[in-house]
Structures are given as structure tokens and as C-alpha cells.
mmCIF file of C-alpha atoms in Angstrom:
data_model
loop_
_atom_site.group_PDB
_atom_site.id
_atom_site.type_symbol
_atom_site.label_atom_id
_atom_site.label_comp_id
_atom_site.label_asym_id
_atom_site.label_seq_id
_atom_site.Cartn_x
_atom_site.Cartn_y
_atom_site.Cartn_z
ATOM 1 C CA UNK A 5 -1.566 7.961 10.025
ATOM 2 C CA UNK A 6 -3.198 8.260 6.864
ATOM 3 C CA UNK A 7 -7.146 9.566 7.168
ATOM 4 C CA UNK A 8 -9.903 10.304 4.916
ATOM 5 C CA UNK A 9 -12.955 12.358 5.653
ATOM 6 C CA UNK A 10 -15.957 12.603 3.649
ATOM 7 C CA UNK A 11 -17.828 15.656 5.479
ATOM 8 C CA UNK A 12 -21.224 14.974 4.032
ATOM 9 C CA UNK A 13 -23.140 11.285 4.838
ATOM 10 C CA UNK A 14 -25.851 12.089 2.707
ATOM 11 C CA UNK A 15 -26.312 14.335 -0.275
ATOM 12 C CA UNK A 16 -29.743 14.861 -2.171
ATOM 13 C CA UNK A 17 -29.636 16.758 -5.289
ATOM 14 C CA UNK A 18 -32.184 16.948 -8.344
ATOM 15 C CA UNK A 19 -31.708 15.245 -11.622
ATOM 16 C CA UNK A 20 -29.604 17.922 -14.067
ATOM 17 C CA UNK A 21 -28.400 19.737 -10.935
ATOM 18 C CA UNK A 22 -24.362 20.145 -10.485
ATOM 19 C CA UNK A 23 -22.929 17.996 -7.956
ATOM 20 C CA UNK A 24 -19.725 18.035 -5.695
ATOM 21 C CA UNK A 25 -18.898 15.486 -3.393
ATOM 22 C CA UNK A 26 -16.074 16.536 -0.834
ATOM 23 C CA UNK A 27 -13.089 14.730 0.356
ATOM 24 C CA UNK A 28 -10.272 15.656 2.655
ATOM 25 C CA UNK A 29 -7.164 13.503 3.557
ATOM 26 C CA UNK A 30 -4.383 13.683 5.800
ATOM 27 C CA UNK A 31 -0.826 12.290 4.537
ATOM 28 C CA UNK A 32 2.647 14.056 4.797
ATOM 29 C CA UNK A 33 3.264 13.429 1.094
ATOM 30 C CA UNK A 34 1.450 13.575 -2.140
ATOM 31 C CA UNK A 35 -0.693 10.586 -2.122
ATOM 32 C CA UNK A 36 -2.572 8.321 -4.751
ATOM 33 C CA UNK A 37 -6.279 9.454 -4.619
ATOM 34 C CA UNK A 38 -8.971 7.533 -5.683
ATOM 35 C CA UNK A 39 -12.710 8.014 -6.080
ATOM 36 C CA UNK A 40 -15.141 4.713 -6.313
ATOM 37 C CA UNK A 41 -18.643 4.217 -6.716
ATOM 38 C CA UNK A 42 -21.134 1.816 -5.223
ATOM 39 C CA UNK A 43 -24.385 1.033 -6.359
ATOM 40 C CA UNK A 44 -26.741 -0.812 -3.464
ATOM 41 C CA UNK A 45 -25.570 -4.336 -3.179
ATOM 42 C CA UNK A 46 -22.745 -4.352 -5.349
ATOM 43 C CA UNK A 47 -19.054 -3.977 -5.553
ATOM 44 C CA UNK A 48 -16.924 -1.040 -5.682
ATOM 45 C CA UNK A 49 -16.539 0.437 -9.288
ATOM 46 C CA UNK A 50 -13.256 2.892 -9.727
ATOM 47 C CA UNK A 51 -14.566 5.981 -11.306
ATOM 48 C CA UNK A 52 -11.184 7.867 -11.398
ATOM 49 C CA UNK A 53 -7.700 8.183 -9.910
ATOM 50 C CA UNK A 54 -4.894 10.632 -9.223
ATOM 51 C CA UNK A 55 -1.300 9.887 -9.579
ATOM 52 C CA UNK A 56 0.668 12.810 -10.393
ATOM 53 C CA UNK A 57 0.555 15.558 -13.192
ATOM 54 C CA UNK A 58 -2.343 17.200 -14.094
ATOM 55 C CA UNK A 59 -4.349 17.906 -10.964
ATOM 56 C CA UNK A 60 -7.967 18.042 -12.858
ATOM 57 C CA UNK A 61 -8.490 14.332 -13.831
ATOM 58 C CA UNK A 62 -11.318 12.750 -15.893
ATOM 59 C CA UNK A 63 -12.790 9.406 -15.186
ATOM 60 C CA UNK A 64 -15.969 7.473 -16.029
ATOM 61 C CA UNK A 65 -19.472 8.734 -16.791
ATOM 62 C CA UNK A 66 -18.734 12.086 -16.769
ATOM 63 C CA UNK A 67 -17.050 12.699 -13.513
ATOM 64 C CA UNK A 68 -13.976 14.955 -12.559
ATOM 65 C CA UNK A 69 -12.076 15.573 -9.623
ATOM 66 C CA UNK A 70 -9.520 18.227 -8.553
ATOM 67 C CA UNK A 71 -6.570 17.571 -6.395
ATOM 68 C CA UNK A 72 -5.854 20.672 -4.223
ATOM 69 C CA UNK A 73 -2.700 20.207 -2.163
ATOM 70 C CA UNK A 74 -2.838 23.412 -0.536
ATOM 71 C CA UNK A 75 -6.437 22.289 0.859
ATOM 72 C CA UNK A 76 -5.434 18.387 0.898
ATOM 73 C CA UNK A 77 -8.687 17.628 -0.578
ATOM 74 C CA UNK A 78 -9.863 15.560 -3.862
ATOM 75 C CA UNK A 79 -13.400 16.652 -4.415
ATOM 76 C CA UNK A 80 -15.342 14.904 -6.668
ATOM 77 C CA UNK A 81 -17.789 16.927 -9.287
ATOM 78 C CA UNK A 82 -20.375 16.544 -12.362
ATOM 79 C CA UNK A 83 -21.987 19.220 -14.075
ATOM 80 C CA UNK A 84 -25.408 17.293 -14.610
ATOM 81 C CA UNK A 85 -26.283 14.629 -12.271
ATOM 82 C CA UNK A 86 -28.129 11.828 -13.627
ATOM 83 C CA UNK A 87 -30.843 9.512 -11.911
ATOM 84 C CA UNK A 88 -28.552 7.071 -12.836
ATOM 85 C CA UNK A 89 -26.020 8.266 -10.377
ATOM 86 C CA UNK A 90 -27.571 7.664 -7.119
ATOM 87 C CA UNK A 91 -25.370 5.285 -5.530
ATOM 88 C CA UNK A 92 -22.826 5.584 -2.544
ATOM 89 C CA UNK A 93 -19.449 7.108 -3.208
ATOM 90 C CA UNK A 94 -15.811 6.389 -1.722
ATOM 91 C CA UNK A 95 -12.719 8.376 -1.326
ATOM 92 C CA UNK A 96 -9.584 6.808 -1.003
ATOM 93 C CA UNK A 97 -5.977 7.425 -0.380
ATOM 94 C CA UNK A 98 -2.805 5.394 -0.893
ATOM 95 C CA UNK A 99 0.920 6.382 -0.529
ATOM 96 C CA UNK A 100 2.935 6.649 -3.705
ATOM 97 C CA UNK A 101 5.634 4.149 -4.049
ATOM 98 C CA UNK A 102 3.401 1.011 -4.221
ATOM 99 C CA UNK A 103 2.184 0.334 -0.658
ATOM 100 C CA UNK A 104 -0.552 -1.904 -0.713
ATOM 101 C CA UNK A 105 -2.818 -0.217 1.908
ATOM 102 C CA UNK A 106 -5.709 1.961 0.937
ATOM 103 C CA UNK A 107 -7.711 3.957 3.222
ATOM 104 C CA UNK A 108 -11.341 4.882 2.699
ATOM 105 C CA UNK A 109 -13.940 7.582 3.625
ATOM 106 C CA UNK A 110 -16.805 6.268 5.248
ATOM 107 C CA UNK A 111 -18.661 7.186 2.160
ATOM 108 C CA UNK A 112 -21.206 9.921 0.741
ATOM 109 C CA UNK A 113 -24.774 8.634 -0.186
ATOM 110 C CA UNK A 114 -26.104 10.518 -3.202
ATOM 111 C CA UNK A 115 -29.951 10.590 -3.869
ATOM 112 C CA UNK A 116 -31.187 11.985 -6.818
ATOM 113 C CA UNK A 117 -34.699 13.722 -7.025
ATOM 114 C CA UNK A 118 -36.727 13.570 -10.318
ATOM 115 C CA UNK B 6 -13.655 -10.299 -19.807
ATOM 116 C CA UNK B 7 -11.083 -10.021 -17.004
ATOM 117 C CA UNK B 8 -12.643 -9.774 -13.426
ATOM 118 C CA UNK B 9 -13.045 -10.557 -9.974
ATOM 119 C CA UNK B 10 -15.831 -13.429 -8.946
ATOM 120 C CA UNK B 11 -17.171 -13.694 -5.625
ATOM 121 C CA UNK B 12 -19.469 -16.472 -4.695
ATOM 122 C CA UNK B 13 -22.220 -17.051 -3.544
ATOM 123 C CA UNK B 14 -23.886 -13.590 -3.555
ATOM 124 C CA UNK B 15 -25.730 -14.187 -0.256
ATOM 125 C CA UNK B 16 -24.691 -17.007 2.234
ATOM 126 C CA UNK B 17 -26.576 -18.257 5.375
ATOM 127 C CA UNK B 18 -25.121 -20.025 8.312
ATOM 128 C CA UNK B 19 -25.593 -20.738 11.914
ATOM 129 C CA UNK B 20 -24.021 -19.537 14.717
ATOM 130 C CA UNK B 21 -20.861 -21.582 15.467
ATOM 131 C CA UNK B 22 -20.006 -22.789 11.855
ATOM 132 C CA UNK B 23 -16.826 -21.767 10.054
ATOM 133 C CA UNK B 24 -17.986 -20.642 6.709
ATOM 134 C CA UNK B 25 -15.642 -19.731 3.580
ATOM 135 C CA UNK B 26 -16.062 -17.230 1.037
ATOM 136 C CA UNK B 27 -14.542 -17.667 -2.565
ATOM 137 C CA UNK B 28 -12.789 -15.225 -4.632
ATOM 138 C CA UNK B 29 -10.941 -15.679 -7.939
ATOM 139 C CA UNK B 30 -9.442 -13.267 -10.070
ATOM 140 C CA UNK B 31 -8.415 -13.628 -13.500
ATOM 141 C CA UNK B 32 -6.536 -10.114 -13.853
ATOM 142 C CA UNK B 33 -3.032 -11.638 -13.469
ATOM 143 C CA UNK B 34 -3.272 -9.251 -10.342
ATOM 144 C CA UNK B 35 -0.379 -10.318 -7.769
ATOM 145 C CA UNK B 36 -2.096 -8.833 -4.772
ATOM 146 C CA UNK B 37 -5.522 -9.236 -3.045
ATOM 147 C CA UNK B 38 -7.651 -8.042 -0.125
ATOM 148 C CA UNK B 39 -10.460 -8.606 1.835
ATOM 149 C CA UNK B 40 -12.743 -6.107 3.185
ATOM 150 C CA UNK B 41 -15.584 -6.172 5.555
ATOM 151 C CA UNK B 42 -18.236 -3.414 4.977
ATOM 152 C CA UNK B 43 -21.108 -2.330 7.757
ATOM 153 C CA UNK B 44 -23.489 0.277 7.242
ATOM 154 C CA UNK B 45 -22.070 3.678 8.070
ATOM 155 C CA UNK B 46 -18.316 2.220 8.677
ATOM 156 C CA UNK B 47 -16.810 2.237 5.195
ATOM 157 C CA UNK B 48 -14.264 -0.448 4.132
ATOM 158 C CA UNK B 49 -12.569 -2.139 6.786
ATOM 159 C CA UNK B 50 -9.409 -4.507 5.748
ATOM 160 C CA UNK B 51 -9.427 -7.722 7.276
ATOM 161 C CA UNK B 52 -6.279 -9.427 5.196
ATOM 162 C CA UNK B 53 -4.588 -8.991 2.210
ATOM 163 C CA UNK B 54 -1.876 -10.795 0.093
ATOM 164 C CA UNK B 55 0.643 -9.701 -2.056
ATOM 165 C CA UNK B 56 2.181 -13.006 -3.342
ATOM 166 C CA UNK B 57 1.164 -16.545 -3.073
ATOM 167 C CA UNK B 58 1.705 -18.570 -0.155
ATOM 168 C CA UNK B 59 1.910 -14.978 1.898
ATOM 169 C CA UNK B 60 -0.513 -12.923 3.664
ATOM 170 C CA UNK B 61 -0.953 -10.098 6.263
ATOM 171 C CA UNK B 62 -3.516 -9.093 8.684
ATOM 172 C CA UNK B 63 -5.293 -5.941 7.800
ATOM 173 C CA UNK B 64 -7.164 -3.887 10.599
ATOM 174 C CA UNK B 65 -9.736 -6.292 11.916
ATOM 175 C CA UNK B 66 -8.150 -9.838 11.298
ATOM 176 C CA UNK B 67 -9.479 -11.570 14.304
ATOM 177 C CA UNK B 68 -11.903 -14.608 13.782
ATOM 178 C CA UNK B 69 -10.754 -14.652 10.093
ATOM 179 C CA UNK B 70 -8.209 -17.292 8.172
ATOM 180 C CA UNK B 71 -7.160 -16.823 4.330
ATOM 181 C CA UNK B 72 -4.787 -18.927 2.267
ATOM 182 C CA UNK B 73 -3.208 -18.107 -0.992
ATOM 183 C CA UNK B 74 -2.161 -21.207 -2.693
ATOM 184 C CA UNK B 75 -3.073 -19.904 -6.272
ATOM 185 C CA UNK B 76 -2.162 -16.425 -7.784
ATOM 186 C CA UNK B 77 -5.864 -16.546 -9.088
ATOM 187 C CA UNK B 78 -7.559 -17.525 -5.552
ATOM 188 C CA UNK B 79 -7.710 -15.630 -2.251
ATOM 189 C CA UNK B 80 -10.636 -17.574 -0.038
ATOM 190 C CA UNK B 81 -11.628 -15.832 3.560
ATOM 191 C CA UNK B 82 -12.880 -18.231 6.098
ATOM 192 C CA UNK B 83 -15.179 -16.559 8.485
ATOM 193 C CA UNK B 84 -14.842 -18.697 12.036
ATOM 194 C CA UNK B 85 -16.913 -19.085 14.905
ATOM 195 C CA UNK B 86 -14.528 -16.862 16.674
ATOM 196 C CA UNK B 87 -15.780 -13.807 14.885
ATOM 197 C CA UNK B 88 -18.136 -11.916 17.266
ATOM 198 C CA UNK B 89 -20.264 -10.326 14.831
ATOM 199 C CA UNK B 90 -19.884 -12.018 11.271
ATOM 200 C CA UNK B 91 -22.731 -10.588 9.790
ATOM 201 C CA UNK B 92 -21.752 -8.254 6.913
ATOM 202 C CA UNK B 93 -20.927 -7.397 3.345
ATOM 203 C CA UNK B 94 -17.535 -9.023 2.457
ATOM 204 C CA UNK B 95 -15.707 -7.397 -0.689
ATOM 205 C CA UNK B 96 -12.706 -8.928 -2.317
ATOM 206 C CA UNK B 97 -10.491 -6.611 -4.460
ATOM 207 C CA UNK B 98 -7.275 -7.345 -6.519
ATOM 208 C CA UNK B 99 -4.504 -4.756 -7.770
ATOM 209 C CA UNK B 100 -1.405 -5.060 -9.912
ATOM 210 C CA UNK B 101 2.269 -4.912 -8.740
ATOM 211 C CA UNK B 102 4.710 -2.317 -9.093
ATOM 212 C CA UNK B 103 4.073 1.463 -8.630
ATOM 213 C CA UNK B 104 0.154 0.764 -8.824
ATOM 214 C CA UNK B 105 -0.188 -1.584 -6.418
ATOM 215 C CA UNK B 106 -2.788 0.422 -4.837
ATOM 216 C CA UNK B 107 -5.081 1.195 -7.574
ATOM 217 C CA UNK B 108 -7.546 -1.938 -6.495
ATOM 218 C CA UNK B 109 -10.824 -3.656 -8.468
ATOM 219 C CA UNK B 110 -13.263 -4.770 -6.352
ATOM 220 C CA UNK B 111 -15.755 -8.099 -7.007
ATOM 221 C CA UNK B 112 -19.516 -8.053 -6.485
ATOM 222 C CA UNK B 113 -19.191 -8.733 -2.624
ATOM 223 C CA UNK B 114 -20.852 -11.642 -0.545
ATOM 224 C CA UNK B 115 -23.657 -10.895 1.853
ATOM 225 C CA UNK B 116 -23.096 -13.284 4.796
ATOM 226 C CA UNK B 117 -26.381 -13.662 7.459
ATOM 227 C CA UNK B 118 -25.317 -15.493 10.719
ATOM 228 C CA UNK B 119 -28.383 -16.458 12.918
#
């Protein structure tokens, strides 16, 4: 069965510092991978996605993520965090080939200190 | 602008009453989904539909019902049989084909049952 683990429930960084949010997945083949962001009381917004090809993918708001097959990881990074990046971040995995079900991690809450 | 609308944003009901949450999309997506979100639990799939007049149970369908009479609409009814209905409910949609699991989310409805 597919599963997604986000090991960090809560991360605090200072504004301007770099950020890395971890995501590990369990799946038998190469999956589709996603990162979503959720501001308090809002829906989820798609940050970026990996389907195939280049393992370093760029997303919106200056975020990027790297797919590492050998480590079953898809970590999210940003070189310099802004106060507006404070939110909850969800990693999700879905099987290639168009299956409808995504499996979500439990999320990592990001706090940004001024 | 294309998107997903959910109404209302906040909903209050007395215990024992059924309540219907609205979800409409104008993205021309074939598939639609309902998730429930509780603090620290991530997203859990309630029901999903890949095509009009057809839907499948997700992981936590008990106490919920849906209909899909139109491509644009996928209302969710929370019945009195749902033991703990207070939660944040998210609707999503995705296109058909190989990107079927690239989901886009609405703003959510927070349901409080007392």
C-alpha cells in the first residue's frame, strides 16, 4: 500500500533562512508526487508536481523539490523564506497511469520568525 | 476565472440533522473528490467520482452520501449517522487521463455540529 511520511510535524525558521521540508514515500514503482500548501482556514494550493523527467522540479512562490528514487524522497526546498510562507505543507503521492487516489502525508506546519 | 467553489464557508447544525455541503467546479474536470480534514490527521478521502452518475466510497464513507447528477456539481450530505461530523471539508477536482490525480482544491467548508 502507498504511504507518505512527513517526519516533521512543526518547523520554525527565521525569515530569510533556507528551508527544507522532508517527504518520504512508500510505493512499488515511480509515483506521481505533489506538494501542496494550505494557509489557515483555506483550501490546498498546488505548489509543484513531479511526473517524470528532470528530478529537480520548480514550483510557484520560489519553491523547488527534488525526487530521489534511491531514497524514496521528495523534499521541498526554498533558499530564502518569507513571512508569507508560514502555512501547512502537504506531500502527496499517486500512482502513475491515471489512478484517481492520492495519498497525503499528515502535513508539516511552518512558522516563520521575523 | 476557472475554479472550485464551496458553500457555505461556515456551517452550523444541531446534532441529528442532515446537512448538505455544496461543491461546484467550472474547470471541466471529470473527477471530483470529498476529503475530511481534522487537526493532525491530514486529509482523508470520503467519496470520489470519475464520471457523472457514478461514485465510489473512499476510506471513511460511513455516515456520508453523495450524488453526481451534473459534471460541475458534487454535493456531500453529512447524515445523522456520522458519529463525529465536526470537521473541515474539502472538495477537489482533477482532469481525466494521465493527470487524473493532479487535484485542485476548493476553499473548504467548516462544519460545526453541536
